Amino acid sequence: MRIFHPIIEEVRRFIDQKRKDDTPYSESIVPGNIAWPSAERPEVILKRDLALELGSPETASVSFLLWTSDLKRIHDRRLTLIGPDITDTKASGLPLGKIVMVGVEGFDENNAYERNTEIYLKKFDLALKGVMLKSASHYMAEWLRINREAMDSGISFLHLAGGLMDNYLSLPYVKTVEMVVVTSSKEDVNALYDMGNRSARTIRAMNKMINEMSFDCATCEFQDLCEEADELRDLREKMA
């Protein structure tokens, strides 16, 4: 299934533009053996122990998931970082944008919604020392807290991405994983919001067609998505 291809292409254009700007930019291949000490349970980091907040309610935060059955479209284990890394800033807070793009096999209209949910929930399996994650899926937001000990020990997005990628790849139908992290500015992070919103609406549109068997385009709130995504339109016609 390739329902997210228009959004993936828009993410690529965003990355290309930031590469041409003066924005701090880096690309890395995350090694499979990179590790950060695990915590027995999700960490709780209080203000007195806090070194850095990313994506807090006082700044911008956007996080979303995209997938495709075209594995060549995903650069496996690539981390693109737009903005400063965790230990490259003296600020106490940064905005946070995070895009996870995965290459999958065996997706169809009967299992795609459930598997999308399984992939999304995998991030909550990651428990690292000195890192606290809070998520508000309704607002497509994530809030990371890093404590002083982790900061002093040199934690980076390579460590976080490595742990997350390993978790995603533990699912048998996930074959490749790529991540994009944006910390450069509120404006850059907020520029991702429309892409994330369309990704969430795309999943809801597919779920509506399958579970509600609703094909009345004239009254459907997702009509604009079907006009953009050929596969959604083809799915509707096939099911109708």
mmCIF file of C-alpha atoms in Angstrom:
data_model
loop_
_atom_site.group_PDB
_atom_site.id
_atom_site.type_symbol
_atom_site.label_atom_id
_atom_site.label_comp_id
_atom_site.label_asym_id
_atom_site.label_seq_id
_atom_site.Cartn_x
_atom_site.Cartn_y
_atom_site.Cartn_z
ATOM 1 C CA MET A 1 0.000 0.000 0.000
ATOM 2 C CA ARG A 2 1.209 3.473 -0.918
ATOM 3 C CA ILE A 3 -1.418 5.813 0.482
ATOM 4 C CA PHE A 4 1.190 8.074 2.116
ATOM 5 C CA HIS A 5 3.325 8.666 -0.988
ATOM 6 C CA PRO A 6 2.159 12.280 -1.543
ATOM 7 C CA ILE A 7 3.073 13.144 2.070
ATOM 8 C CA ILE A 8 6.402 11.297 1.903
ATOM 9 C CA GLU A 9 7.286 13.339 -1.177
ATOM 10 C CA GLU A 10 6.360 16.530 0.681
ATOM 11 C CA VAL A 11 8.631 15.506 3.571
ATOM 12 C CA ARG A 12 11.443 15.000 1.044
ATOM 13 C CA ARG A 13 10.896 18.507 -0.332
ATOM 14 C CA PHE A 14 10.954 19.939 3.192
ATOM 15 C CA ILE A 15 14.264 18.165 3.874
ATOM 16 C CA ASP A 16 15.754 19.392 0.582
ATOM 17 C CA GLN A 17 14.806 22.980 1.391
ATOM 18 C CA LYS A 18 16.356 22.805 4.862
ATOM 19 C CA ARG A 19 19.519 21.296 3.360
ATOM 20 C CA LYS A 20 19.822 24.377 1.124
ATOM 21 C CA ASP A 21 19.173 26.827 3.973
ATOM 22 C CA ASP A 22 21.644 27.875 6.645
ATOM 23 C CA THR A 23 19.818 25.650 9.130
ATOM 24 C CA PRO A 24 22.091 23.213 11.018
ATOM 25 C CA TYR A 25 21.670 19.923 9.164
ATOM 26 C CA SER A 26 23.094 16.426 9.376
ATOM 27 C CA GLU A 27 22.407 12.925 8.077
ATOM 28 C CA SER A 28 23.615 9.771 9.823
ATOM 29 C CA ILE A 29 23.163 6.052 9.437
ATOM 30 C CA VAL A 30 22.224 4.801 12.880
ATOM 31 C CA PRO A 31 24.316 1.732 13.751
ATOM 32 C CA GLY A 32 22.452 -1.329 14.911
ATOM 33 C CA ASN A 33 24.655 -1.735 17.969
ATOM 34 C CA ILE A 34 24.362 1.773 19.374
ATOM 35 C CA ALA A 35 22.991 1.557 22.896
ATOM 36 C CA TRP A 36 21.916 3.694 25.821
ATOM 37 C CA PRO A 37 21.239 2.165 29.238
ATOM 38 C CA SER A 38 17.693 0.920 29.565
ATOM 39 C CA ALA A 39 15.388 1.779 32.438
ATOM 40 C CA GLU A 40 13.279 -0.856 34.146
ATOM 41 C CA ARG A 41 10.199 1.284 33.628
ATOM 42 C CA PRO A 42 9.418 4.632 31.951
ATOM 43 C CA GLU A 43 11.336 7.438 33.658
ATOM 44 C CA VAL A 44 9.744 10.304 35.563
ATOM 45 C CA ILE A 45 11.951 13.401 35.440
ATOM 46 C CA LEU A 46 11.174 16.215 37.850
ATOM 47 C CA LYS A 47 12.027 19.868 37.304
ATOM 48 C CA ARG A 48 14.952 19.747 39.737
ATOM 49 C CA ASP A 49 16.669 17.049 37.649
ATOM 50 C CA LEU A 50 15.814 18.521 34.265
ATOM 51 C CA ALA A 51 18.522 19.506 31.764
ATOM 52 C CA LEU A 52 16.560 19.882 28.527
ATOM 53 C CA GLU A 53 12.929 19.804 27.393
ATOM 54 C CA LEU A 54 11.960 19.197 23.774
ATOM 55 C CA GLY A 55 8.454 19.823 22.475
ATOM 56 C CA SER A 56 7.028 21.092 25.749
ATOM 57 C CA PRO A 57 3.643 22.887 25.757
ATOM 58 C CA GLU A 58 5.529 26.195 25.796
ATOM 59 C CA THR A 59 7.002 25.533 22.357
ATOM 60 C CA ALA A 60 6.123 23.625 19.166
ATOM 61 C CA SER A 61 5.737 19.862 18.837
ATOM 62 C CA VAL A 62 4.650 17.705 15.877
ATOM 63 C CA SER A 63 5.090 13.938 15.581
ATOM 64 C CA PHE A 64 3.647 11.535 13.024
ATOM 65 C CA LEU A 65 4.087 8.208 11.246
ATOM 66 C CA LEU A 66 4.178 7.353 7.538
ATOM 67 C CA TRP A 67 4.557 3.959 5.873
ATOM 68 C CA THR A 68 4.831 2.474 2.410
ATOM 69 C CA SER A 69 5.139 -0.920 0.761
ATOM 70 C CA ASP A 70 7.711 0.581 -1.636
ATOM 71 C CA LEU A 71 10.795 -0.225 0.444
ATOM 72 C CA LYS A 72 13.104 1.744 -1.861
ATOM 73 C CA ARG A 73 11.430 4.989 -0.781
ATOM 74 C CA ILE A 74 12.723 4.580 2.783
ATOM 75 C CA HIS A 75 16.426 5.105 3.557
ATOM 76 C CA ASP A 76 16.909 2.373 6.115
ATOM 77 C CA ARG A 77 18.276 3.505 9.502
ATOM 78 C CA ARG A 78 18.903 7.043 8.270
ATOM 79 C CA LEU A 79 18.488 9.830 10.809
ATOM 80 C CA THR A 80 18.089 13.332 9.408
ATOM 81 C CA LEU A 81 18.572 16.008 12.056
ATOM 82 C CA ILE A 82 17.521 19.563 11.270
ATOM 83 C CA GLY A 83 18.673 21.814 14.108
ATOM 84 C CA PRO A 84 20.889 21.216 17.142
ATOM 85 C CA ASP A 85 21.418 17.819 18.728
ATOM 86 C CA ILE A 86 20.653 17.299 22.416
ATOM 87 C CA THR A 87 24.139 18.186 23.651
ATOM 88 C CA ASP A 88 24.700 20.911 21.034
ATOM 89 C CA THR A 89 22.486 23.475 22.722
ATOM 90 C CA LYS A 90 22.754 25.599 25.854
ATOM 91 C CA ALA A 91 19.038 26.302 25.809
ATOM 92 C CA SER A 92 16.769 24.735 28.404
ATOM 93 C CA GLY A 93 14.101 23.987 25.819
ATOM 94 C CA LEU A 94 13.751 23.289 22.102
ATOM 95 C CA PRO A 95 10.842 22.655 19.744
ATOM 96 C CA LEU A 96 10.500 19.072 18.527
ATOM 97 C CA GLY A 97 9.386 17.666 15.214
ATOM 98 C CA LYS A 98 9.650 13.924 14.622
ATOM 99 C CA ILE A 99 8.690 11.990 11.515
ATOM 100 C CA VAL A 100 8.993 8.207 11.411
ATOM 101 C CA MET A 101 8.845 6.634 7.941
ATOM 102 C CA VAL A 102 8.787 2.852 7.636
ATOM 103 C CA GLY A 103 8.864 0.359 4.788
ATOM 104 C CA VAL A 104 6.395 -2.469 5.323
ATOM 105 C CA GLU A 105 5.315 -5.765 3.778
ATOM 106 C CA GLY A 106 1.980 -7.554 3.804
ATOM 107 C CA PHE A 107 -0.282 -4.528 4.352
ATOM 108 C CA ASP A 108 -3.769 -4.565 2.862
ATOM 109 C CA GLU A 109 -7.127 -2.920 3.546
ATOM 110 C CA ASN A 110 -7.959 -5.566 6.148
ATOM 111 C CA ASN A 111 -4.933 -5.131 8.414
ATOM 112 C CA ALA A 112 -3.481 -1.681 7.658
ATOM 113 C CA TYR A 113 -5.342 0.232 10.377
ATOM 114 C CA GLU A 114 -4.479 -2.286 13.095
ATOM 115 C CA ARG A 115 -0.842 -2.493 12.037
ATOM 116 C CA ASN A 116 -0.567 1.286 11.865
ATOM 117 C CA THR A 117 -1.672 1.367 15.504
ATOM 118 C CA GLU A 118 0.845 -1.337 16.456
ATOM 119 C CA ILE A 119 3.697 0.622 14.878
ATOM 120 C CA TYR A 120 2.589 3.844 16.585
ATOM 121 C CA LEU A 121 2.507 2.187 20.017
ATOM 122 C CA LYS A 122 6.015 0.758 19.667
ATOM 123 C CA LYS A 123 7.578 4.036 20.783
ATOM 124 C CA PHE A 124 6.125 3.508 24.253
ATOM 125 C CA ASP A 125 8.124 0.279 24.633
ATOM 126 C CA LEU A 126 11.320 2.334 24.765
ATOM 127 C CA ALA A 127 12.480 3.091 28.305
ATOM 128 C CA LEU A 128 15.896 4.750 28.556
ATOM 129 C CA LYS A 129 17.694 6.063 31.606
ATOM 130 C CA GLY A 130 17.414 9.804 31.872
ATOM 131 C CA VAL A 131 14.701 10.157 29.218
ATOM 132 C CA MET A 132 10.994 10.801 29.760
ATOM 133 C CA LEU A 133 8.448 10.681 26.935
ATOM 134 C CA LYS A 134 4.949 12.094 27.055
ATOM 135 C CA SER A 135 2.661 11.922 24.043
ATOM 136 C CA ALA A 136 -0.615 13.566 23.094
ATOM 137 C CA SER A 137 -1.660 11.674 19.976
ATOM 138 C CA HIS A 138 -4.775 13.805 19.465
ATOM 139 C CA TYR A 139 -2.536 16.847 19.006
ATOM 140 C CA MET A 140 0.254 14.915 17.190
ATOM 141 C CA ALA A 141 2.624 16.094 19.912
ATOM 142 C CA GLU A 142 5.515 14.550 21.832
ATOM 143 C CA TRP A 143 7.266 15.983 24.850
ATOM 144 C CA LEU A 144 10.753 14.762 25.774
ATOM 145 C CA ARG A 145 12.604 15.470 28.982
ATOM 146 C CA ILE A 146 16.329 14.747 29.392
ATOM 147 C CA ASN A 147 17.854 14.730 32.885
ATOM 148 C CA ARG A 148 21.229 16.141 33.871
ATOM 149 C CA GLU A 149 22.942 12.783 34.209
ATOM 150 C CA ALA A 150 22.016 11.717 30.673
ATOM 151 C CA MET A 151 23.030 15.107 29.303
ATOM 152 C CA ASP A 152 26.414 14.975 31.060
ATOM 153 C CA SER A 153 26.936 11.435 29.733
ATOM 154 C CA GLY A 154 26.512 12.610 26.134
ATOM 155 C CA ILE A 155 23.113 11.290 25.085
ATOM 156 C CA SER A 156 22.199 12.186 21.504
ATOM 157 C CA PHE A 157 19.443 11.654 18.980
ATOM 158 C CA LEU A 158 21.512 8.770 17.598
ATOM 159 C CA HIS A 159 20.871 6.910 20.856
ATOM 160 C CA LEU A 160 17.161 7.705 20.851
ATOM 161 C CA ALA A 161 16.756 6.881 17.163
ATOM 162 C CA GLY A 162 18.697 3.636 17.552
ATOM 163 C CA GLY A 163 16.429 2.405 20.315
ATOM 164 C CA LEU A 164 13.270 3.436 18.477
ATOM 165 C CA MET A 165 14.388 1.903 15.187
ATOM 166 C CA ASP A 166 15.198 -1.401 16.883
ATOM 167 C CA ASN A 167 11.715 -1.410 18.435
ATOM 168 C CA TYR A 168 9.986 -0.740 15.115
ATOM 169 C CA LEU A 169 12.063 -3.376 13.315
ATOM 170 C CA SER A 170 11.055 -5.973 15.898
ATOM 171 C CA LEU A 171 7.651 -6.058 14.177
ATOM 172 C CA PRO A 172 7.847 -8.785 11.498
ATOM 173 C CA TYR A 173 6.168 -6.681 8.804
ATOM 174 C CA VAL A 174 8.444 -3.628 9.303
ATOM 175 C CA LYS A 175 11.486 -3.943 7.037
ATOM 176 C CA THR A 176 13.054 -0.466 6.972
ATOM 177 C CA VAL A 177 12.907 2.598 9.226
ATOM 178 C CA GLU A 178 13.926 6.212 8.663
ATOM 179 C CA MET A 179 13.574 9.149 11.056
ATOM 180 C CA VAL A 180 13.551 12.917 10.650
ATOM 181 C CA VAL A 181 14.023 15.097 13.747
ATOM 182 C CA VAL A 182 13.541 18.886 13.676
ATOM 183 C CA THR A 183 14.709 21.129 16.531
ATOM 184 C CA SER A 184 15.699 24.220 14.543
ATOM 185 C CA SER A 185 12.766 26.554 15.268
ATOM 186 C CA LYS A 186 9.075 26.738 16.095
ATOM 187 C CA GLU A 187 8.417 27.809 12.518
ATOM 188 C CA ASP A 188 10.148 24.749 11.062
ATOM 189 C CA VAL A 189 8.327 22.383 13.408
ATOM 190 C CA ASN A 190 4.944 24.017 12.797
ATOM 191 C CA ALA A 191 5.562 23.673 9.046
ATOM 192 C CA LEU A 192 5.203 19.904 9.569
ATOM 193 C CA TYR A 193 1.727 20.171 11.077
ATOM 194 C CA ASP A 194 -0.267 20.029 7.847
ATOM 195 C CA MET A 195 1.650 16.930 6.695
ATOM 196 C CA GLY A 196 1.004 15.223 10.023
ATOM 197 C CA ASN A 197 -2.657 16.192 10.001
ATOM 198 C CA ARG A 198 -3.125 14.733 6.537
ATOM 199 C CA SER A 199 -1.405 11.501 7.582
ATOM 200 C CA ALA A 200 -3.816 11.127 10.521
ATOM 201 C CA ARG A 201 -6.818 11.947 8.349
ATOM 202 C CA THR A 202 -5.680 9.440 5.711
ATOM 203 C CA ILE A 203 -5.750 6.625 8.261
ATOM 204 C CA ARG A 204 -9.162 7.736 9.515
ATOM 205 C CA ALA A 205 -10.475 7.878 5.941
ATOM 206 C CA MET A 206 -9.315 4.341 5.213
ATOM 207 C CA ASN A 207 -10.794 3.110 8.479
ATOM 208 C CA LYS A 208 -14.118 4.788 7.674
ATOM 209 C CA MET A 209 -14.325 3.143 4.259
ATOM 210 C CA ILE A 210 -13.546 -0.289 5.656
ATOM 211 C CA ASN A 211 -15.518 -0.274 8.893
ATOM 212 C CA GLU A 212 -18.414 2.009 8.027
ATOM 213 C CA MET A 213 -18.671 0.966 4.358
ATOM 214 C CA SER A 214 -19.344 4.617 3.583
ATOM 215 C CA PHE A 215 -18.798 5.658 -0.050
ATOM 216 C CA ASP A 216 -20.859 8.831 -0.374
ATOM 217 C CA CYS A 217 -18.225 11.320 -1.550
ATOM 218 C CA ALA A 218 -20.639 14.258 -1.470
ATOM 219 C CA THR A 219 -20.971 14.075 2.320
ATOM 220 C CA CYS A 220 -17.514 12.703 3.215
ATOM 221 C CA GLU A 221 -15.112 14.923 5.152
ATOM 222 C CA PHE A 222 -12.183 13.093 3.541
ATOM 223 C CA GLN A 223 -13.073 13.867 -0.072
ATOM 224 C CA ASP A 224 -9.996 16.082 -0.509
ATOM 225 C CA LEU A 225 -7.701 13.201 0.480
ATOM 226 C CA CYS A 226 -9.170 10.824 -2.112
ATOM 227 C CA GLU A 227 -8.587 13.477 -4.749
ATOM 228 C CA GLU A 228 -4.916 13.633 -3.717
ATOM 229 C CA ALA A 229 -4.129 9.954 -3.037
ATOM 230 C CA ASP A 230 -4.772 7.593 -5.949
ATOM 231 C CA GLU A 231 -4.695 4.505 -3.736
ATOM 232 C CA LEU A 232 -7.418 5.811 -1.424
ATOM 233 C CA ARG A 233 -9.579 6.531 -4.440
ATOM 234 C CA ASP A 234 -8.851 3.093 -5.915
ATOM 235 C CA LEU A 235 -9.700 1.470 -2.564
ATOM 236 C CA ARG A 236 -13.019 3.288 -2.445
ATOM 237 C CA GLU A 237 -13.896 2.230 -5.988
ATOM 238 C CA LYS A 238 -12.881 -1.375 -5.313
ATOM 239 C CA MET A 239 -14.973 -1.592 -2.146
ATOM 240 C CA ALA A 240 -17.950 0.228 -3.677
#
